[in-house]
Amino acid sequence: AGFMAGCGNAEVTNRDLNRMNVEDYVTVGDYADLQVSAAPPEVDAAEWDQLTLAFYSDHVDLENGGVVDRAVAEGDTVNIDYEGKRDGVAFGGGTAAGADLTIGSGRFIDGFEDGLIGVTPGETVELDLAFPEGYDPNPELAGVEVVFTVKVNFIYPSLEEMEDSVVASMGFGELSTVEGLRRYLYDYLMEKARMEHDDKIQDSIMDRLMENSEFEELPEAFLESYRNNIRESLEDMAGRNGVTADTYTNYLYKMSSGEYVELFAEMQARQELLLQAIANREGLAVDDGELEEKLEEFARDGGSSVEELLRRFDREDYRNYFMRVKVMEFLVENVDVTE
């Protein structure tokens, strides 16, 4: 939200950080001997396995890696064709081809999933079943006896059943073995864990700095510029979810949208004043020359142009963003982090 444009008031706004005498509003706490702790980044083995199976299974079909030489077992995910009939007549919603079903998931009525255990791919079985009383999805079927004719097409492989040939068929350059796929996904999850680790360190640093610093009453126009930014961002996010701002914040944060805006506008305004004060003290403020260099680099990395960037946000918005990045990098490098 802090990356959005200010309200344009002639008084100081969030765009004026670089020109404000921020020291009038914040007394920066000691950060020379700041210490924070964070758990070291690591990959969760279960998440690694689940991601591997999901990624691999997206490229599996009957002709390419589907397991067909053993019977279905509890926990297997199978690909099936099925048709449900009531008194010999197919009923609506009871027929599908190429459907995926995990045995034991409870997605289908009692007896359906259990009835596929022990079936070998290529076989067809008939399951005499009954819908439960009070069946909500279709009350007309509540308590009704039906027959499902089910063909098991193939079983999605377990980790131990994965094959190099399937990985090679994915078309991911030199990625051609199960071991290579596993390593690729491990590296992805480790990078994700490192980013989350870095975020936690930065959050901890900011929390400690906020606790150690003192703030004066902030100019109303300055606060209002942050309120406007957060309000616009909040309304946009709520709109994307098809709800009102109040519904959105009550669901996620247990507060009204007005309370949310007031709380986080004050918090963000104080944080950015604090970071600008440290930037001034440590010579980390972004001057005009550096701003132009960073804008060009930012545009190049994003595959756009400076002109396109400036159609979205003001130069001062970008200046504040680059300043925040510089100060946080400085603090991370100089703070004592205990893993």
Coordinates of C-alpha atoms in Angstrom, one line a residue:
A1 CA 0.0 0.0 0.0
G2 CA 2.9 2.3 0.7
F3 CA 3.8 2.1 -3.0
M4 CA 0.7 3.9 -4.0
A5 CA 0.4 7.6 -4.9
G6 CA -0.2 10.3 -2.2
C7 CA -3.2 12.5 -1.9
G8 CA -1.5 15.5 -3.5
N9 CA -2.0 17.8 -0.4
A10 CA 0.2 20.9 -0.4
E11 CA 1.2 20.0 3.1
V12 CA 3.7 17.2 3.7
T13 CA 2.6 13.7 2.5
N14 CA 4.2 10.3 2.1
R15 CA 5.9 11.6 -1.0
D16 CA 7.9 14.2 0.9
L17 CA 10.0 11.9 3.1
N18 CA 13.2 12.8 1.3
R19 CA 12.7 16.5 1.9
M20 CA 11.2 16.3 5.4
N21 CA 13.0 17.0 8.6
V22 CA 12.0 13.6 9.8
E23 CA 14.1 13.9 13.0
D24 CA 11.4 16.3 14.3
Y25 CA 9.0 13.4 14.4
V26 CA 11.1 10.4 15.4
T27 CA 14.0 9.7 17.8
V28 CA 15.7 6.7 16.5
G29 CA 16.4 3.9 19.0
D30 CA 19.8 2.3 19.2
Y31 CA 20.4 -0.2 16.4
A32 CA 24.2 -0.6 16.6
D33 CA 23.9 -3.6 18.9
L34 CA 20.5 -4.8 17.7
Q35 CA 20.0 -8.6 18.0
V36 CA 17.3 -10.7 16.5
S37 CA 16.7 -14.4 16.1
A38 CA 15.2 -16.6 13.4
A39 CA 14.9 -20.3 12.7
P40 CA 17.3 -21.3 9.8
P41 CA 15.6 -21.9 6.4
E42 CA 14.7 -25.5 5.8
V43 CA 12.6 -27.6 3.5
D44 CA 9.7 -29.5 4.9
A45 CA 10.0 -33.1 3.7
A46 CA 6.3 -33.7 3.4
E47 CA 5.8 -30.5 1.4
W48 CA 8.7 -31.5 -0.9
D49 CA 7.1 -34.9 -1.5
Q50 CA 3.6 -33.4 -2.1
L51 CA 5.0 -30.8 -4.6
T52 CA 7.0 -33.5 -6.4
L53 CA 3.9 -35.8 -6.8
A54 CA 1.7 -32.9 -7.9
F55 CA 4.2 -31.6 -10.4
Y56 CA 4.9 -35.1 -11.8
S57 CA 1.3 -36.1 -11.9
D58 CA 0.4 -33.1 -14.1
H59 CA 2.3 -34.9 -16.9
V60 CA 1.0 -38.4 -16.3
D61 CA -1.6 -40.2 -18.4
L62 CA -2.5 -43.7 -19.4
E63 CA 0.3 -43.9 -22.0
N64 CA 2.8 -41.8 -20.1
G65 CA 3.7 -43.1 -16.6
G66 CA 0.2 -44.2 -15.4
V67 CA 0.5 -47.3 -13.3
V68 CA -1.5 -50.3 -14.7
D69 CA 0.3 -53.4 -13.3
R70 CA -1.0 -53.5 -9.7
A71 CA -4.3 -53.2 -7.9
V72 CA -5.7 -50.0 -6.4
A73 CA -4.8 -49.5 -2.7
E74 CA -5.9 -47.1 0.0
G75 CA -4.4 -43.6 -0.5
D76 CA -3.9 -44.1 -4.3
T77 CA -5.1 -41.4 -6.7
V78 CA -6.8 -43.1 -9.6
N79 CA -8.2 -42.0 -13.0
I80 CA -11.6 -43.4 -13.6
D81 CA -14.7 -43.4 -15.9
Y82 CA -18.0 -43.9 -14.2
E83 CA -21.7 -43.9 -14.8
G84 CA -24.4 -43.9 -12.1
K85 CA -27.9 -45.4 -12.8
R86 CA -31.1 -45.3 -10.9
D87 CA -33.5 -48.1 -11.8
G88 CA -31.4 -48.6 -15.0
V89 CA -31.5 -45.0 -16.0
A90 CA -28.5 -42.7 -15.8
F91 CA -29.1 -39.7 -13.4
G92 CA -27.8 -36.2 -13.7
G93 CA -24.4 -35.6 -12.3
G94 CA -23.6 -39.3 -12.0
T95 CA -21.4 -39.7 -15.1
A96 CA -17.9 -38.6 -15.8
A97 CA -14.9 -39.7 -17.9
G98 CA -11.2 -39.3 -16.9
A99 CA -12.0 -38.2 -13.4
D100 CA -9.3 -38.2 -10.7
L101 CA -10.2 -39.6 -7.2
T102 CA -8.0 -40.2 -4.2
I103 CA -9.1 -43.4 -2.4
G104 CA -9.9 -42.5 1.2
S105 CA -10.6 -38.8 0.5
G106 CA -14.4 -39.2 1.2
R107 CA -15.3 -37.2 -1.8
F108 CA -17.8 -39.9 -3.0
I109 CA -20.7 -41.6 -1.2
D110 CA -19.9 -44.4 1.2
G111 CA -18.8 -47.6 -0.6
F112 CA -17.6 -46.0 -3.8
E113 CA -14.0 -45.5 -2.9
D114 CA -13.7 -48.7 -0.9
G115 CA -15.3 -50.6 -3.8
L116 CA -12.3 -49.7 -6.0
I117 CA -9.6 -51.1 -3.6
G118 CA -8.2 -54.3 -5.2
V119 CA -9.3 -53.3 -8.7
T120 CA -6.6 -53.5 -11.4
P121 CA -6.5 -50.7 -14.0
G122 CA -8.4 -51.8 -17.1
E123 CA -11.0 -53.6 -15.1
T124 CA -14.6 -52.5 -14.7
V125 CA -16.7 -53.0 -11.6
E126 CA -20.3 -52.4 -10.6
L127 CA -21.0 -50.9 -7.2
D128 CA -24.4 -51.3 -5.6
L129 CA -24.7 -48.3 -3.4
A130 CA -27.2 -45.9 -1.8
F131 CA -27.1 -42.2 -1.4
P132 CA -27.3 -41.1 2.3
E133 CA -30.5 -39.8 3.8
G134 CA -30.6 -36.0 3.6
Y135 CA -28.2 -35.8 0.7
D136 CA -27.8 -32.0 0.3
P137 CA -26.3 -31.7 -3.2
N138 CA -29.3 -33.4 -4.8
P139 CA -32.3 -34.1 -2.4
E140 CA -34.0 -36.2 -5.1
L141 CA -31.3 -38.8 -4.6
A142 CA -31.4 -38.9 -0.8
G143 CA -31.7 -42.5 0.4
V144 CA -32.0 -43.8 -3.2
E145 CA -30.3 -47.0 -4.3
V146 CA -28.1 -46.7 -7.4
V147 CA -25.6 -48.7 -9.4
F148 CA -22.2 -47.2 -10.4
T149 CA -20.3 -48.8 -13.3
V150 CA -16.7 -47.8 -12.8
K151 CA -13.6 -48.4 -15.0
V152 CA -10.2 -47.7 -13.5
N153 CA -8.0 -46.3 -16.2
F154 CA -4.8 -46.0 -14.3
I155 CA -3.2 -45.2 -11.0
Y156 CA -1.1 -42.1 -10.4
P157 CA 2.4 -43.3 -9.3
S158 CA 3.8 -43.0 -5.9
L159 CA 7.3 -41.4 -5.3
E160 CA 8.8 -44.9 -5.7
E161 CA 7.0 -45.5 -9.0
M162 CA 8.1 -42.4 -10.7
E163 CA 10.0 -42.9 -14.0
D164 CA 12.8 -40.9 -15.7
S165 CA 11.0 -41.2 -19.0
V166 CA 8.0 -39.1 -17.7
V167 CA 10.4 -36.4 -16.5
A168 CA 12.2 -36.4 -19.8
S169 CA 8.9 -35.9 -21.6
M170 CA 8.1 -32.7 -19.7
G171 CA 10.3 -30.6 -22.0
F172 CA 12.2 -28.8 -19.3
G173 CA 15.6 -28.6 -21.0
E174 CA 18.2 -30.8 -19.2
L175 CA 15.7 -31.9 -16.6
S176 CA 15.3 -35.5 -17.5
T177 CA 15.5 -37.7 -14.4
V178 CA 13.4 -38.2 -11.3
E179 CA 16.5 -37.3 -9.2
G180 CA 16.9 -34.1 -11.2
L181 CA 13.3 -33.2 -10.7
R182 CA 13.5 -33.8 -7.0
R183 CA 16.6 -31.6 -6.8
Y184 CA 15.0 -28.8 -8.9
L185 CA 11.9 -28.7 -6.6
Y186 CA 14.1 -28.9 -3.5
D187 CA 16.0 -25.9 -4.7
Y188 CA 12.8 -24.0 -5.4
L189 CA 11.4 -24.8 -1.9
M190 CA 14.8 -23.8 -0.3
E191 CA 14.8 -20.5 -2.1
K192 CA 11.2 -19.9 -0.9
A193 CA 12.3 -20.8 2.6
R194 CA 15.2 -18.4 2.4
M195 CA 13.0 -15.6 1.3
E196 CA 10.6 -16.2 4.1
H197 CA 13.5 -16.4 6.5
D198 CA 14.8 -13.0 5.3
D199 CA 11.3 -11.5 5.6
K200 CA 11.1 -12.7 9.2
I201 CA 14.5 -11.2 10.0
Q202 CA 13.4 -7.9 8.5
D203 CA 10.1 -8.0 10.4
S204 CA 12.0 -8.7 13.7
I205 CA 14.4 -5.8 13.0
M206 CA 11.6 -3.4 12.3
D207 CA 9.6 -4.6 15.4
R208 CA 12.7 -4.0 17.6
L209 CA 13.4 -0.6 16.1
M210 CA 9.8 0.5 16.6
E211 CA 9.9 -0.6 20.2
N212 CA 13.2 1.3 20.8
S213 CA 12.2 4.5 19.0
E214 CA 10.1 7.4 20.1
F215 CA 7.6 9.3 17.9
E216 CA 6.0 12.7 18.1
E217 CA 2.5 13.5 16.8
L218 CA 2.6 13.3 13.0
P219 CA 1.2 15.9 10.6
E220 CA -2.4 15.2 9.7
A221 CA -1.8 15.6 6.0
F222 CA 1.1 13.2 6.2
L223 CA -1.1 10.6 7.9
E224 CA -4.0 11.2 5.6
S225 CA -1.8 10.4 2.5
Y226 CA -1.1 6.9 4.0
R227 CA -4.8 6.5 4.9
N228 CA -5.7 7.2 1.3
N229 CA -3.1 4.8 0.0
I230 CA -4.3 2.0 2.2
R231 CA -7.9 2.7 1.7
E232 CA -7.5 2.5 -2.1
S233 CA -5.5 -0.7 -1.9
L234 CA -8.0 -2.2 0.5
E235 CA -11.0 -1.4 -1.7
D236 CA -9.2 -2.8 -4.7
M237 CA -8.4 -6.1 -2.9
A238 CA -11.9 -6.4 -1.6
G239 CA -13.4 -5.7 -5.0
R240 CA -11.3 -8.4 -6.5
N241 CA -12.8 -10.8 -4.0
G242 CA -16.3 -9.6 -4.7
V243 CA -16.9 -8.2 -1.2
T244 CA -17.0 -4.9 0.6
A245 CA -14.0 -3.5 2.4
D246 CA -15.7 -4.1 5.7
T247 CA -16.4 -7.7 4.9
Y248 CA -12.9 -8.2 3.8
T249 CA -11.2 -6.8 6.9
N250 CA -13.7 -8.3 9.3
Y251 CA -13.0 -11.7 7.8
L252 CA -9.2 -11.4 7.7
Y253 CA -8.4 -9.1 10.6
K254 CA -11.5 -9.1 12.8
M255 CA -11.9 -5.3 12.5
S256 CA -13.8 -2.8 10.4
S257 CA -12.1 -1.3 7.3
G258 CA -12.0 2.1 9.1
E259 CA -10.1 0.6 12.0
Y260 CA -7.8 -1.2 9.7
V261 CA -7.0 1.9 7.7
E262 CA -6.4 4.0 10.9
L263 CA -4.2 1.4 12.5
F264 CA -2.0 0.5 9.5
A265 CA -1.7 4.1 8.2
E266 CA -0.2 5.2 11.6
M267 CA 2.1 2.1 11.7
Q268 CA 3.4 2.5 8.1
A269 CA 3.9 6.2 8.5
R270 CA 6.0 5.7 11.6
Q271 CA 8.0 2.9 10.0
E272 CA 8.9 5.0 6.9
L273 CA 9.8 8.0 9.0
L274 CA 12.1 5.8 11.0
L275 CA 13.8 4.3 8.0
Q276 CA 14.2 7.7 6.4
A277 CA 15.9 9.0 9.6
I278 CA 18.3 6.0 9.5
A279 CA 18.9 6.7 5.8
N280 CA 19.8 10.3 6.6
R281 CA 22.1 9.3 9.4
E282 CA 23.9 6.6 7.5
G283 CA 24.1 8.3 4.1
L284 CA 21.6 5.9 2.5
A285 CA 19.2 8.5 1.2
V286 CA 18.5 8.2 -2.6
D287 CA 19.5 11.3 -4.5
D288 CA 18.3 12.2 -7.9
G289 CA 21.2 10.6 -9.8
E290 CA 20.8 7.3 -8.0
L291 CA 17.0 7.4 -8.4
E292 CA 17.4 7.6 -12.2
E293 CA 19.9 4.7 -12.2
K294 CA 17.6 2.5 -10.1
L295 CA 14.6 3.4 -12.2
E296 CA 16.4 2.3 -15.3
E297 CA 17.6 -0.9 -13.6
F298 CA 14.1 -1.6 -12.2
A299 CA 12.6 -1.1 -15.7
R300 CA 15.2 -3.2 -17.4
D301 CA 14.7 -6.1 -14.9
G302 CA 10.9 -5.9 -15.3
G303 CA 11.0 -5.8 -19.1
S304 CA 9.5 -2.3 -19.3
S305 CA 10.6 1.3 -19.6
V306 CA 11.1 4.2 -17.1
E307 CA 8.2 6.0 -18.9
E308 CA 5.9 3.0 -18.2
L309 CA 7.0 2.9 -14.6
L310 CA 6.2 6.6 -14.1
R311 CA 2.7 6.1 -15.6
R312 CA 2.0 3.9 -12.6
F313 CA 3.7 5.8 -9.7
D314 CA 5.4 9.1 -9.0
R315 CA 9.2 9.4 -8.9
E316 CA 9.0 10.1 -5.2
D317 CA 7.1 6.9 -4.6
Y318 CA 10.0 5.0 -6.2
R319 CA 12.5 7.0 -4.3
N320 CA 10.9 6.0 -1.0
Y321 CA 10.8 2.4 -2.1
F322 CA 14.5 2.3 -3.0
M323 CA 15.3 4.0 0.2
R324 CA 13.5 1.4 2.2
V325 CA 15.3 -1.4 0.4
K326 CA 18.7 0.2 1.0
V327 CA 18.1 0.8 4.7
M328 CA 16.8 -2.7 5.3
E329 CA 19.8 -4.2 3.5
F330 CA 22.1 -2.1 5.7
L331 CA 20.3 -3.2 8.9
V332 CA 20.3 -6.9 7.9
E333 CA 24.1 -6.8 7.2
N334 CA 24.8 -5.0 10.5
V335 CA 22.4 -6.6 13.0
D336 CA 23.5 -9.7 15.0
V337 CA 21.2 -12.5 13.7
T338 CA 21.0 -15.7 15.8
E339 CA 19.9 -18.7 13.8

